């Protein structure tokens, strides 16, 4: 039995993820370094500590970007 696929957008590009996928799983699938990547889903920041429990939904708009630090 195959898991249902959800369509999401990552930085404007279409991607498919299995139903029940988390934001952490998507970052791993994309090869993104979790410690160096900031994330937002539907324009809402998602903290690194919340990514393993943040389930993705059909049509989610995900933004991944390099976190900038300094002053």
CSV table of N, CA and C in Angstrom, one decimal:
chain,number,residue,atom,x,y,z
A,1,UNK,N,0.8,-1.2,0.0
A,1,UNK,CA,0.0,0.0,0.0
A,1,UNK,C,0.9,1.2,0.0
A,2,UNK,N,0.6,2.2,-0.9
A,2,UNK,CA,1.4,3.4,-1.0
A,2,UNK,C,0.8,4.5,-0.2
A,3,UNK,N,1.6,5.3,0.5
A,3,UNK,CA,1.1,6.4,1.2
A,3,UNK,C,0.6,7.5,0.3
A,4,UNK,N,-0.4,8.2,0.6
A,4,UNK,CA,-1.0,9.3,-0.2
A,4,UNK,C,0.1,10.4,-0.2
A,5,UNK,N,0.3,11.0,-1.4
A,5,UNK,CA,1.2,12.1,-1.5
A,5,UNK,C,0.5,13.4,-1.4
A,6,UNK,N,1.2,14.3,-0.7
A,6,UNK,CA,0.7,15.7,-0.6
A,6,UNK,C,1.6,16.6,-1.4
A,7,UNK,N,1.0,17.6,-2.0
A,7,UNK,CA,1.7,18.6,-2.8
A,7,UNK,C,2.0,19.8,-1.9
A,8,UNK,N,3.3,20.2,-1.9
A,8,UNK,CA,3.7,21.4,-1.1
A,8,UNK,C,4.6,22.2,-2.0
A,9,UNK,N,4.8,23.5,-1.6
A,9,UNK,CA,5.7,24.3,-2.3
A,9,UNK,C,6.9,24.7,-1.4
A,10,UNK,N,8.1,24.5,-1.9
A,10,UNK,CA,9.3,24.8,-1.1
A,10,UNK,C,10.1,25.9,-1.9
A,11,UNK,N,10.1,27.1,-1.3
A,11,UNK,CA,10.8,28.2,-2.0
A,11,UNK,C,10.2,28.4,-3.4
A,12,UNK,N,8.9,28.2,-3.6
A,12,UNK,CA,8.3,28.4,-4.9
A,12,UNK,C,8.3,27.2,-5.8
A,13,UNK,N,9.0,26.1,-5.4
A,13,UNK,CA,9.0,24.9,-6.3
A,13,UNK,C,8.1,23.8,-5.7
A,14,UNK,N,7.4,23.1,-6.6
A,14,UNK,CA,6.5,22.0,-6.2
A,14,UNK,C,7.3,20.8,-5.8
A,15,UNK,N,6.9,20.2,-4.7
A,15,UNK,CA,7.4,19.0,-4.1
A,15,UNK,C,6.3,18.1,-3.7
A,16,UNK,N,6.5,16.8,-3.7
A,16,UNK,CA,5.6,15.9,-3.1
A,16,UNK,C,6.2,15.2,-1.9
A,17,UNK,N,5.3,15.1,-0.8
A,17,UNK,CA,5.8,14.4,0.4
A,17,UNK,C,4.7,13.4,0.8
A,18,UNK,N,5.0,12.4,1.5
A,18,UNK,CA,4.1,11.4,2.0
A,18,UNK,C,3.2,12.0,3.0
A,19,UNK,N,1.9,11.7,3.0
A,19,UNK,CA,1.0,12.1,4.0
A,19,UNK,C,1.6,11.8,5.4
A,20,UNK,N,1.5,12.7,6.3
A,20,UNK,CA,2.1,12.5,7.7
A,20,UNK,C,3.5,13.0,7.8
A,21,UNK,N,4.1,13.4,6.7
A,21,UNK,CA,5.5,13.9,6.7
A,21,UNK,C,5.6,15.1,7.6
A,22,UNK,N,6.8,15.3,8.2
A,22,UNK,CA,7.0,16.4,9.1
A,22,UNK,C,8.0,17.4,8.3
A,23,UNK,N,8.1,18.6,8.9
A,23,UNK,CA,9.0,19.6,8.3
A,23,UNK,C,10.4,19.1,8.4
A,24,UNK,N,10.8,18.4,9.5
A,24,UNK,CA,12.1,17.9,9.7
A,24,UNK,C,12.4,16.8,8.7
A,25,UNK,N,11.5,16.0,8.4
A,25,UNK,CA,11.6,14.9,7.4
A,25,UNK,C,11.8,15.5,6.0
A,26,UNK,N,11.1,16.6,5.7
A,26,UNK,CA,11.2,17.3,4.4
A,26,UNK,C,12.6,17.9,4.2
A,27,UNK,N,13.1,18.5,5.3
A,27,UNK,CA,14.5,19.1,5.2
A,27,UNK,C,15.5,18.0,5.0
A,28,UNK,N,15.3,16.9,5.6
A,28,UNK,CA,16.3,15.7,5.4
A,28,UNK,C,16.2,15.3,4.0
A,29,UNK,N,15.0,15.1,3.5
A,29,UNK,CA,14.8,14.7,2.1
A,29,UNK,C,15.4,15.6,1.1
A,30,UNK,N,15.4,16.9,1.4
A,30,UNK,CA,16.0,17.9,0.5
A,30,UNK,C,17.5,18.1,0.7
A,31,UNK,N,18.1,17.4,1.8
A,31,UNK,CA,19.5,17.6,2.0
A,31,UNK,C,19.9,18.9,2.7
A,32,UNK,N,18.9,19.5,3.4
A,32,UNK,CA,19.2,20.8,4.0
A,32,UNK,C,19.8,20.5,5.4
A,33,UNK,N,20.8,21.3,5.8
A,33,UNK,CA,21.5,21.2,7.1
A,33,UNK,C,20.5,21.8,8.1
A,34,UNK,N,19.9,21.1,9.0
A,34,UNK,CA,18.9,21.6,9.9
A,34,UNK,C,19.5,22.7,10.8
A,35,UNK,N,20.7,22.6,11.2
A,35,UNK,CA,21.3,23.6,12.1
A,35,UNK,C,21.6,25.0,11.4
A,36,UNK,N,21.6,25.0,10.1
A,36,UNK,CA,21.9,26.2,9.4
A,36,UNK,C,20.8,26.7,8.5
A,37,UNK,N,19.6,26.2,8.7
A,37,UNK,CA,18.5,26.6,7.9
A,37,UNK,C,17.3,27.1,8.8
A,38,UNK,N,16.8,28.2,8.5
A,38,UNK,CA,15.6,28.7,9.1
A,38,UNK,C,14.4,28.3,8.3
A,39,UNK,N,13.3,28.1,8.9
A,39,UNK,CA,12.1,27.7,8.2
A,39,UNK,C,10.8,28.4,8.6
A,40,UNK,N,9.9,28.5,7.6
A,40,UNK,CA,8.6,29.1,7.8
A,40,UNK,C,7.6,28.3,7.0
A,41,UNK,N,6.4,28.1,7.5
A,41,UNK,CA,5.4,27.4,6.8
A,41,UNK,C,4.2,28.3,6.8
A,42,UNK,N,3.7,28.6,5.6
A,42,UNK,CA,2.6,29.6,5.4
A,42,UNK,C,2.9,30.9,6.1
A,43,UNK,N,4.1,31.4,5.9
A,43,UNK,CA,4.6,32.6,6.5
A,43,UNK,C,4.7,32.7,8.0
A,44,UNK,N,4.6,31.5,8.7
A,44,UNK,CA,4.8,31.4,10.1
A,44,UNK,C,6.1,30.7,10.4
A,45,UNK,N,7.0,31.4,11.2
A,45,UNK,CA,8.3,30.8,11.6
A,45,UNK,C,8.0,29.5,12.3
A,46,UNK,N,8.8,28.5,12.0
A,46,UNK,CA,8.8,27.2,12.7
A,46,UNK,C,10.2,27.0,13.3
A,47,UNK,N,10.3,27.0,14.6
A,47,UNK,CA,11.5,26.8,15.3
A,47,UNK,C,12.1,25.4,15.1
A,48,UNK,N,13.4,25.3,15.1
A,48,UNK,CA,14.1,24.1,14.9
A,48,UNK,C,13.6,23.0,15.8
A,49,UNK,N,13.3,23.3,17.1
A,49,UNK,CA,12.8,22.3,18.0
A,49,UNK,C,11.4,21.8,17.8
A,50,UNK,N,10.7,22.5,16.9
A,50,UNK,CA,9.3,22.2,16.6
A,50,UNK,C,9.2,21.4,15.2
A,51,UNK,N,10.2,21.3,14.5
A,51,UNK,CA,10.1,20.7,13.1
A,51,UNK,C,9.8,19.2,13.1
A,52,UNK,N,10.2,18.5,14.2
A,52,UNK,CA,9.9,17.1,14.2
A,52,UNK,C,8.4,16.8,14.4
A,53,UNK,N,7.7,17.8,15.0
A,53,UNK,CA,6.3,17.6,15.3
A,53,UNK,C,5.4,18.4,14.4
A,54,UNK,N,6.0,19.2,13.5
A,54,UNK,CA,5.2,20.0,12.6
A,54,UNK,C,4.8,19.2,11.3
A,55,UNK,N,3.6,18.7,11.3
A,55,UNK,CA,3.1,17.9,10.2
A,55,UNK,C,2.8,18.8,9.0
A,56,UNK,N,3.1,18.4,7.8
A,56,UNK,CA,2.8,19.1,6.6
A,56,UNK,C,1.5,18.8,6.1
A,57,UNK,N,0.8,19.8,5.5
A,57,UNK,CA,-0.5,19.6,4.9
A,57,UNK,C,-0.5,20.0,3.4
A,58,UNK,N,-1.5,19.4,2.7
A,58,UNK,CA,-1.7,19.7,1.3
A,58,UNK,C,-1.6,21.2,1.1
A,59,UNK,N,-0.8,21.7,0.1
A,59,UNK,CA,-0.8,23.1,-0.3
A,59,UNK,C,0.1,24.0,0.6
A,60,UNK,N,0.8,23.4,1.6
A,60,UNK,CA,1.6,24.3,2.5
A,60,UNK,C,2.7,25.0,1.6
A,61,UNK,N,3.0,26.2,2.0
A,61,UNK,CA,4.0,27.0,1.4
A,61,UNK,C,5.2,27.1,2.4
A,62,UNK,N,6.3,26.4,2.0
A,62,UNK,CA,7.4,26.3,2.9
A,62,UNK,C,8.5,27.2,2.4
A,63,UNK,N,9.1,28.0,3.3
A,63,UNK,CA,10.3,28.8,3.0
A,63,UNK,C,11.4,28.3,3.8
A,64,UNK,N,12.6,28.0,3.1
A,64,UNK,CA,13.8,27.6,3.8
A,64,UNK,C,14.9,28.6,3.4
A,65,UNK,N,15.6,29.1,4.4
A,65,UNK,CA,16.7,30.1,4.1
A,65,UNK,C,17.8,30.0,5.1
A,66,UNK,N,18.9,30.5,4.7
A,66,UNK,CA,20.1,30.5,5.6
A,66,UNK,C,19.9,31.5,6.7
A,67,UNK,N,20.0,31.1,7.9
A,67,UNK,CA,19.9,32.0,9.0
A,67,UNK,C,21.1,32.9,9.1
A,68,UNK,N,20.8,34.2,9.3
A,68,UNK,CA,21.9,35.2,9.3
A,68,UNK,C,22.0,35.7,10.7
A,69,UNK,N,23.3,35.6,11.2
A,69,UNK,CA,23.5,36.1,12.6
A,69,UNK,C,24.6,37.2,12.5
A,70,UNK,N,24.7,37.9,13.6
A,70,UNK,CA,25.7,38.9,13.6
A,70,UNK,C,25.1,40.2,14.1
A,71,UNK,N,25.8,41.2,14.0
A,71,UNK,CA,25.3,42.5,14.6
A,71,UNK,C,26.0,43.7,14.0
